[in-house]
Short mmCIF file of C-alpha atoms and ligand atoms in Angstrom, two decimals:
data_model
loop_
_atom_site.label_atom_id
_atom_site.label_comp_id
_atom_site.label_asym_id
_atom_site.label_seq_id
_atom_site.Cartn_x
_atom_site.Cartn_y
_atom_site.Cartn_z
CA MET A 10 -3.80 11.33 6.72
CA ASN A 11 -3.11 10.08 3.23
CA ILE A 12 -5.15 7.20 1.89
CA GLU A 13 -2.00 5.08 1.44
CA THR A 14 -1.36 5.32 5.19
CA LEU A 15 -4.91 4.33 6.07
CA LEU A 16 -4.78 1.43 3.63
CA ALA A 17 -1.41 0.15 4.86
CA GLN A 18 -2.79 -0.01 8.42
CA THR A 19 -6.19 -1.50 7.58
CA GLY A 20 -7.28 -3.75 10.43
CA CYS A 21 -4.51 -2.57 12.77
CA VAL A 22 -5.77 -2.60 16.34
CA ASP A 23 -4.51 -2.98 19.88
CA ASP A 24 -6.60 -5.98 20.80
CA VAL A 25 -7.96 -5.72 24.32
CA GLY A 26 -6.84 -8.77 26.23
CA THR A 27 -4.01 -9.91 23.95
CA GLY A 28 -2.40 -6.77 22.56
CA ALA A 29 -2.57 -8.35 19.09
CA LEU A 30 -1.76 -5.82 16.38
CA VAL A 31 -3.78 -7.49 13.62
CA ALA A 32 -7.49 -7.63 14.37
CA PRO A 33 -8.69 -11.15 15.11
CA ILE A 34 -11.44 -12.82 13.07
CA GLN A 35 -14.50 -12.85 15.29
CA LEU A 36 -16.55 -15.88 14.25
CA SER A 37 -18.99 -15.90 17.16
CA THR A 38 -22.54 -15.43 15.94
CA THR A 39 -23.87 -14.39 19.35
CA TYR A 40 -22.80 -12.24 22.30
CA HIS A 41 -23.33 -12.20 26.09
CA ARG A 42 -26.21 -10.18 27.48
CA GLU A 43 -25.92 -8.49 30.87
CA ARG A 44 -28.16 -9.54 33.77
CA ASP A 45 -30.44 -6.62 33.00
CA GLY A 46 -30.75 -7.81 29.39
CA SER A 47 -28.64 -5.04 27.89
CA TYR A 48 -25.74 -5.30 25.42
CA PRO A 49 -23.27 -2.68 26.71
CA ARG A 50 -20.59 -3.76 24.23
CA GLY A 51 -22.86 -3.17 21.27
CA TYR A 52 -22.77 -6.62 19.67
CA VAL A 53 -25.88 -8.78 19.69
CA TYR A 54 -25.97 -11.18 16.76
CA THR A 55 -23.66 -11.39 13.76
CA ARG A 56 -26.30 -10.80 11.10
CA HIS A 57 -26.84 -7.39 12.74
CA ASN A 58 -23.23 -6.55 13.43
CA ASN A 59 -19.91 -8.23 13.92
CA PRO A 60 -16.62 -6.72 15.12
CA THR A 61 -14.61 -7.90 12.10
CA ARG A 62 -17.23 -6.64 9.65
CA SER A 63 -17.63 -3.35 11.56
CA LEU A 64 -13.91 -2.71 11.38
CA LEU A 65 -13.94 -3.18 7.59
CA GLU A 66 -17.04 -0.98 7.25
CA GLU A 67 -15.46 1.82 9.31
CA THR A 68 -12.27 1.63 7.24
CA LEU A 69 -14.13 1.69 3.92
CA ALA A 70 -16.22 4.70 5.04
CA GLN A 71 -13.05 6.49 6.09
CA ILE A 72 -11.05 5.89 2.91
CA GLU A 73 -14.01 6.91 0.71
CA GLY A 74 -14.61 10.05 2.78
CA GLY A 75 -18.10 8.86 3.76
CA VAL A 76 -19.90 8.57 7.08
CA ALA A 77 -21.08 4.98 6.97
CA CYS A 78 -20.76 1.71 5.07
CA CYS A 79 -22.66 -1.55 4.77
CA THR A 80 -20.87 -4.63 3.46
CA PHE A 81 -22.58 -7.53 1.73
CA SER A 82 -21.92 -11.08 0.60
CA SER A 83 -21.28 -9.86 -2.97
CA GLY A 84 -21.23 -6.72 -5.08
CA MET A 85 -24.59 -7.78 -6.50
CA ALA A 86 -26.09 -8.10 -3.00
CA ALA A 87 -24.88 -4.55 -2.34
CA ALA A 88 -26.50 -3.35 -5.58
CA ALA A 89 -29.73 -5.18 -4.75
CA ALA A 90 -29.90 -3.55 -1.30
CA LEU A 91 -29.53 -0.13 -2.88
CA PHE A 92 -32.26 -0.75 -5.48
CA GLN A 93 -34.54 -2.14 -2.80
CA ALA A 94 -34.07 0.94 -0.64
CA PHE A 95 -36.26 2.73 -3.20
CA SER A 96 -39.94 1.98 -3.80
CA PRO A 97 -41.92 0.29 -6.55
CA GLY A 98 -42.93 3.01 -9.00
CA ASP A 99 -39.68 4.93 -8.55
CA HIS A 100 -37.59 5.54 -11.65
CA ILE A 101 -33.87 4.99 -11.97
CA LEU A 102 -31.45 6.10 -14.65
CA LEU A 103 -28.66 3.68 -15.58
CA SER A 104 -25.49 4.25 -17.59
CA ASP A 105 -25.93 2.49 -20.93
CA ASP A 106 -22.68 0.56 -20.58
CA VAL A 107 -23.25 -0.48 -16.96
CA TYR A 108 -21.89 -3.85 -15.69
CA HIS A 109 -24.21 -6.47 -17.21
CA GLY A 110 -25.13 -8.00 -13.84
CA VAL A 111 -26.35 -4.67 -12.51
CA ARG A 112 -28.31 -4.03 -15.68
CA HIS A 113 -29.91 -7.45 -15.46
CA LEU A 114 -30.73 -6.96 -11.77
CA ALA A 115 -32.35 -3.58 -12.41
CA GLU A 116 -34.26 -4.58 -15.52
CA GLU A 117 -35.33 -8.12 -14.73
CA GLN A 118 -35.55 -8.55 -10.95
CA PHE A 119 -36.36 -5.02 -9.89
CA GLY A 120 -38.33 -4.32 -13.05
CA ALA A 121 -40.69 -7.12 -11.99
CA TRP A 122 -40.74 -5.63 -8.47
CA GLY A 123 -41.91 -2.29 -9.88
CA LEU A 124 -38.83 -0.14 -10.40
CA GLU A 125 -38.87 1.74 -13.66
CA TRP A 126 -35.61 2.26 -15.49
CA THR A 127 -34.07 3.99 -18.46
CA ARG A 128 -30.63 3.36 -19.88
CA VAL A 129 -28.87 6.40 -21.23
CA ASP A 130 -25.47 7.37 -22.60
CA MET A 131 -24.27 9.50 -19.68
CA THR A 132 -21.25 10.81 -21.56
CA ASP A 133 -23.81 13.23 -23.05
CA LEU A 134 -25.20 15.36 -20.21
CA SER A 135 -28.12 16.68 -22.26
CA ARG A 136 -29.33 13.09 -22.71
CA VAL A 137 -29.30 12.61 -18.95
CA GLU A 138 -31.31 15.80 -18.47
CA GLU A 139 -33.77 14.70 -21.16
CA HIS A 140 -34.46 11.39 -19.41
CA LEU A 141 -34.87 12.65 -15.85
CA GLN A 142 -38.48 12.28 -14.76
CA ALA A 143 -40.53 13.62 -11.88
CA HIS A 144 -40.31 10.23 -10.18
CA THR A 145 -36.59 9.62 -10.87
CA ARG A 146 -34.94 8.82 -7.54
CA LEU A 147 -31.59 7.31 -8.45
CA VAL A 148 -28.90 7.87 -11.08
CA TRP A 149 -26.54 4.91 -11.42
CA VAL A 150 -23.14 5.92 -12.78
CA GLU A 151 -20.32 3.60 -13.73
CA THR A 152 -17.12 5.26 -14.91
CA PRO A 153 -14.97 3.96 -16.49
CA SER A 154 -17.75 1.69 -17.71
CA ASN A 155 -17.60 -2.04 -18.26
CA PRO A 156 -16.43 -3.06 -20.83
CA LEU A 157 -16.24 0.00 -23.10
CA LEU A 158 -14.49 2.31 -20.60
CA LYS A 159 -16.79 5.23 -21.28
CA ILE A 160 -16.07 8.16 -18.99
CA VAL A 161 -18.93 10.00 -17.26
CA ASP A 162 -18.39 13.39 -15.61
CA ILE A 163 -19.45 12.65 -12.03
CA GLU A 164 -19.36 16.25 -10.87
CA GLN A 165 -21.59 17.45 -13.71
CA ILE A 166 -24.15 14.67 -13.18
CA CYS A 167 -24.31 15.51 -9.47
CA ALA A 168 -24.69 19.22 -10.22
CA LEU A 169 -27.50 18.44 -12.66
CA VAL A 170 -29.66 16.64 -10.07
CA ARG A 171 -28.74 18.83 -7.09
CA GLY A 172 -31.72 20.20 -5.23
CA ARG A 173 -33.96 17.41 -6.51
CA ASP A 174 -34.89 14.30 -4.60
CA ILE A 175 -32.46 12.18 -6.63
CA ALA A 176 -29.51 10.21 -5.30
CA VAL A 177 -26.38 9.54 -7.35
CA VAL A 178 -24.48 6.29 -6.89
CA VAL A 179 -21.13 5.61 -8.54
CA ASP A 180 -19.94 2.04 -8.99
CA GLY A 181 -16.34 2.51 -7.90
CA THR A 182 -15.24 -1.11 -8.35
CA TRP A 183 -12.78 -0.38 -11.15
CA THR A 184 -11.19 2.66 -9.56
CA THR A 185 -11.23 2.30 -5.76
CA PRO A 186 -10.88 5.56 -3.78
CA LEU A 187 -7.25 5.58 -4.77
CA LEU A 188 -8.03 6.61 -8.35
CA GLN A 189 -11.42 8.31 -8.00
CA LYS A 190 -13.35 9.80 -5.07
CA PRO A 191 -17.01 10.01 -6.11
CA LEU A 192 -18.26 11.36 -2.76
CA ALA A 193 -15.89 14.32 -2.98
CA LEU A 194 -17.29 14.98 -6.49
CA GLY A 195 -20.82 15.15 -5.07
CA ALA A 196 -22.15 11.58 -5.24
CA ASP A 197 -24.37 10.27 -2.44
CA PHE A 198 -23.19 6.67 -2.56
CA VAL A 199 -20.26 4.61 -3.76
CA LEU A 200 -20.73 0.95 -4.53
CA HIS A 201 -17.95 -1.63 -4.61
CA SER A 202 -17.59 -5.20 -5.60
CA VAL A 203 -14.87 -5.77 -2.99
CA THR A 204 -14.31 -9.05 -4.84
CA LYS A 205 -12.12 -7.09 -7.23
CA TYR A 206 -9.33 -4.60 -6.32
CA LEU A 207 -10.12 -4.07 -2.64
CA ALA A 208 -9.74 -7.72 -1.64
CA GLY A 209 -7.47 -8.07 -4.65
CA HIS A 210 -6.50 -11.74 -4.74
CA SER A 211 -9.42 -13.48 -6.54
CA ASP A 212 -10.39 -15.37 -3.39
CA VAL A 213 -13.08 -13.26 -1.70
CA LEU A 214 -16.63 -12.44 -2.78
CA GLY A 215 -18.03 -9.26 -1.26
CA GLY A 216 -19.71 -5.91 -1.80
CA ALA A 217 -20.11 -2.56 -0.10
CA VAL A 218 -22.23 0.58 -0.16
CA ILE A 219 -20.70 3.73 1.34
CA ALA A 220 -22.80 6.81 2.09
CA SER A 221 -21.65 10.43 2.05
CA VAL A 222 -24.27 11.36 4.67
CA ASP A 223 -26.70 9.27 6.68
CA THR A 224 -29.94 9.64 4.73
CA PRO A 225 -33.24 7.73 5.06
CA VAL A 226 -32.23 5.81 1.92
CA PHE A 227 -29.04 4.65 3.61
CA GLU A 228 -30.95 3.71 6.75
CA ARG A 229 -33.06 1.43 4.56
CA VAL A 230 -29.88 -0.05 3.04
CA ARG A 231 -28.69 -0.83 6.57
CA SER A 232 -32.05 -2.32 7.50
CA ILE A 233 -32.09 -4.46 4.34
CA GLN A 234 -28.57 -5.65 5.11
CA GLN A 235 -29.54 -6.71 8.63
CA THR A 236 -32.94 -8.22 7.91
CA LEU A 237 -32.42 -9.85 4.52
CA GLY A 238 -29.07 -11.04 5.79
CA ALA A 239 -26.83 -11.05 2.70
CA VAL A 240 -24.02 -9.86 4.96
CA LEU A 241 -20.28 -10.21 4.45
CA ASP A 242 -19.04 -13.10 6.61
CA PRO A 243 -16.26 -12.40 9.14
CA PHE A 244 -13.61 -14.40 7.31
CA SER A 245 -14.26 -12.59 4.02
CA ALA A 246 -14.23 -9.25 5.87
CA TRP A 247 -10.86 -10.15 7.38
CA LEU A 248 -9.41 -11.28 4.03
CA THR A 249 -10.65 -8.06 2.45
CA MET A 250 -8.81 -6.00 5.09
CA ARG A 251 -5.69 -8.04 4.52
CA GLY A 252 -5.93 -7.37 0.79
CA MET A 253 -6.53 -3.65 1.29
CA ARG A 254 -3.20 -3.26 3.08
CA SER A 255 -1.36 -3.60 -0.23
CA LEU A 256 -3.99 -1.95 -2.46
CA ALA A 257 -2.05 1.24 -3.15
CA THR A 258 1.09 -0.54 -4.32
CA ARG A 259 -0.85 -3.14 -6.27
CA LEU A 260 -3.06 -0.74 -8.13
CA ARG A 261 -0.27 1.75 -8.92
CA THR A 262 1.90 -0.99 -10.39
CA GLN A 263 -1.02 -2.51 -12.30
CA THR A 264 -1.99 0.91 -13.66
CA LYS A 265 1.54 1.65 -14.81
CA SER A 266 1.64 -1.66 -16.69
CA ALA A 267 -1.82 -1.06 -18.18
CA ARG A 268 -0.65 2.23 -19.65
CA ARG A 269 2.25 0.53 -21.37
CA ILE A 270 0.06 -2.29 -22.65
CA ALA A 271 -2.55 0.16 -23.98
CA ALA A 272 0.17 2.10 -25.82
CA TYR A 273 1.58 -1.15 -27.23
CA LEU A 274 -1.80 -2.43 -28.44
CA ASP A 275 -2.59 0.96 -29.94
CA GLU A 276 0.40 0.52 -32.28
CA ARG A 277 -0.50 -2.98 -33.49
CA ARG A 278 -2.20 -3.38 -36.86
CA ALA A 279 -4.04 -6.52 -35.74
CA ILE A 280 -5.79 -4.45 -33.08
CA GLU A 281 -8.64 -2.32 -34.33
CA GLN A 282 -9.37 -0.09 -31.36
CA VAL A 283 -8.07 0.22 -27.82
CA TYR A 284 -10.46 1.42 -25.13
CA TYR A 285 -8.34 3.00 -22.39
CA PRO A 286 -9.00 6.49 -20.98
CA GLY A 287 -5.28 7.11 -20.61
CA LEU A 288 -4.91 7.25 -24.41
CA LYS A 289 -5.06 10.82 -25.70
CA ASP A 290 -7.57 10.00 -28.44
CA HIS A 291 -10.01 8.34 -26.02
CA PRO A 292 -13.19 10.48 -26.06
CA GLY A 293 -13.22 10.61 -22.24
CA HIS A 294 -9.53 11.41 -21.83
CA ALA A 295 -10.00 15.04 -20.73
CA VAL A 296 -12.71 14.25 -18.16
CA ALA A 297 -10.78 11.24 -16.89
CA SER A 298 -7.66 13.37 -16.49
CA CYS A 299 -9.64 15.74 -14.23
CA GLN A 300 -11.63 13.33 -12.12
CA MET A 301 -9.26 10.37 -11.88
CA GLU A 302 -5.87 10.29 -10.28
CA ASP A 303 -4.75 7.75 -12.86
CA TYR A 304 -6.45 5.74 -15.59
CA GLY A 305 -6.62 2.35 -13.92
CA ALA A 306 -5.57 -1.17 -14.82
CA MET A 307 -8.55 -2.24 -16.96
CA LEU A 308 -8.65 -1.94 -20.72
CA SER A 309 -10.51 -3.41 -23.66
CA PHE A 310 -9.60 -3.75 -27.33
CA THR A 311 -11.18 -5.00 -30.52
CA VAL A 312 -9.32 -7.40 -32.79
CA ARG A 313 -9.34 -7.17 -36.59
CA GLY A 314 -11.04 -10.16 -38.16
CA GLY A 315 -13.93 -10.20 -35.69
CA GLN A 316 -14.93 -12.79 -33.14
CA PRO A 317 -12.80 -15.73 -34.49
CA ASN A 318 -9.58 -13.72 -34.24
CA ALA A 319 -10.51 -12.30 -30.83
CA VAL A 320 -11.24 -15.76 -29.45
CA GLU A 321 -8.08 -17.12 -31.06
CA LEU A 322 -5.95 -14.35 -29.56
CA ALA A 323 -7.32 -15.09 -26.08
CA ALA A 324 -6.76 -18.81 -26.67
CA ARG A 325 -3.07 -18.21 -27.37
CA THR A 326 -2.09 -16.25 -24.27
CA ARG A 327 0.04 -18.27 -21.85
CA VAL A 328 0.95 -15.91 -19.02
CA ILE A 329 -2.37 -14.07 -19.11
CA LYS A 330 -5.15 -16.35 -17.86
CA ARG A 331 -8.53 -16.76 -19.55
CA ALA A 332 -11.19 -16.06 -16.95
CA THR A 333 -13.86 -13.57 -16.01
CA SER A 334 -13.52 -11.10 -13.13
CA LEU A 335 -10.76 -8.58 -12.52
CA GLY A 336 -8.64 -6.80 -9.96
CA GLY A 337 -6.54 -9.77 -8.82
CA THR A 338 -2.76 -10.04 -8.94
CA GLU A 339 -2.93 -12.28 -12.03
CA SER A 340 -3.75 -10.81 -15.42
CA LEU A 341 -7.03 -11.99 -16.93
CA ILE A 342 -8.26 -11.80 -20.50
CA GLU A 343 -11.86 -12.31 -21.49
CA HIS A 344 -13.96 -12.46 -24.63
CA ARG A 345 -16.72 -10.32 -23.20
CA ALA A 346 -19.63 -10.79 -25.62
CA SER A 347 -19.79 -14.51 -24.88
CA ILE A 348 -20.25 -14.01 -21.13
CA GLU A 349 -22.83 -11.24 -21.35
CA PRO A 350 -26.48 -12.10 -22.04
CA PRO A 351 -27.72 -11.54 -25.61
CA GLY A 352 -28.81 -8.02 -26.51
CA PHE A 353 -25.78 -6.16 -25.18
CA ASP A 354 -23.78 -3.71 -27.28
CA THR A 355 -20.36 -5.21 -26.63
CA PRO A 356 -18.62 -5.81 -29.99
CA ASP A 357 -18.00 -9.52 -30.56
CA SER A 358 -14.39 -8.76 -31.47
CA LEU A 359 -13.76 -7.22 -28.03
CA LEU A 360 -11.38 -8.60 -25.43
CA ARG A 361 -11.17 -7.19 -21.92
CA LEU A 362 -7.92 -7.24 -20.02
CA SER A 363 -7.42 -6.94 -16.27
CA VAL A 364 -3.75 -6.14 -15.88
CA GLY A 365 -2.14 -7.91 -12.95
CA LEU A 366 1.12 -7.70 -11.08
CA GLU A 367 3.29 -9.82 -13.37
CA HIS A 368 6.35 -8.13 -14.89
CA VAL A 369 5.02 -5.94 -17.68
CA ASP A 370 7.62 -7.28 -20.13
CA ASP A 371 6.25 -10.80 -19.66
CA LEU A 372 2.74 -9.53 -20.35
CA LEU A 373 3.88 -7.66 -23.45
CA THR A 374 5.78 -10.69 -24.74
CA ASP A 375 2.73 -12.85 -24.14
CA LEU A 376 0.42 -10.51 -26.03
CA ASP A 377 2.99 -10.15 -28.77
CA GLN A 378 3.24 -13.88 -29.50
CA ALA A 379 -0.57 -14.22 -29.42
CA ILE A 380 -1.00 -11.30 -31.84
CA GLU A 381 1.72 -12.69 -34.14
CA ALA A 382 -0.09 -16.02 -34.22
CA ILE A 383 -3.41 -14.55 -35.33
CA SER A 384 -1.73 -12.16 -37.79
CA VAL A 385 -0.48 -15.03 -40.01
CA HIS A 386 -4.02 -16.39 -40.49
C1 PLP B 413 -17.95 -7.63 -10.47
C2 PLP B 413 -18.68 -6.35 -10.53
C3 PLP B 413 -19.90 -6.18 -9.86
C4 PLP B 413 -20.60 -7.32 -9.14
O1 PLP B 413 -19.90 -7.72 -8.00
P1 PLP B 413 -19.90 -9.27 -7.47
O2 PLP B 413 -18.96 -9.17 -6.31
O3 PLP B 413 -19.40 -10.12 -8.58
O4 PLP B 413 -21.29 -9.60 -7.06
C5 PLP B 413 -20.50 -4.94 -9.92
N1 PLP B 413 -19.95 -3.92 -10.61
C6 PLP B 413 -18.77 -4.04 -11.27
C7 PLP B 413 -18.21 -2.88 -12.01
C8 PLP B 413 -18.11 -5.26 -11.24
O5 PLP B 413 -16.94 -5.39 -11.91
#
């Protein structure tokens, strides 16, 4: 079946007892035991498993083409479980332009715990090869990256480490399986902040790890989920499924608008550079055209005149909201350097835009009046 069909029917069941078509939210934390002490229905205690969460996990595994999924209370909790599934002394390779929270988690928290890490520009495969070590166990890919939208060739990275005891994880938050299928390209894991496009309405915090095959590493992820307990709560799992039902239509519309906005910005003199893989002169355009179904609804751009003009432009948008995060129905603009910790490479004239579901003409008009306002300075 096509992914759109699976998404449209996310959480559709025939509820035993009521015949309800939409799965109920199961809030019970505990479940009846039989006289002999057994649990024939499989549910024991909600930290271990919960029917609402299980349904979401099965659906996510299915749409990513994986065998299993663990969901967490945030994308960061999902990332932490994956790092922790390795051992102190193991080495991980991170994309240089990885989401700042993941970088911080790897370098600060798990660095102190004993993980070794190297950040490398993965758009250059020879650099990846150069930095692989005998004790490298994980390659962390994010493509398009955040916020510079660098494109990494997933298939080539996977081919490079094949046959070695190295797992590849792709952070698929920005693409969802609708635009990119990392497991089909050879990755072992996909990570999602379900907070973003999957839930899609800026009202759920959640994360997921999906495995292509059930490996000992994934068994540890499952064990960490159940014992450390940063699980996705049933209500958030239910809201995520509700959001996923409209994902295909949302993301396609958002992507179409993003393309138009990228083309518009590319023509404006007040804009220095537009970072969007759908633009023909983007260095990752060819790879993105092969491995992505479309170029997504996220873009960044630098503003002439540096940080003051960038901040001023963001201050003048009216339809587009100023906030962090992405993937909701409302468009968000953000001056990225001021939310990231010091020491990151993000240009201070860079704005990141998450294109929402508003009419694209309203978004273009909004950007236009903001750009006009800074141009007269
Ligand atoms: C937001 C985000 C995360 C972290 O997820 P949370 O749900 O905020 O914990 C990880 N990776 C990417 C690419 C993100 O955008």
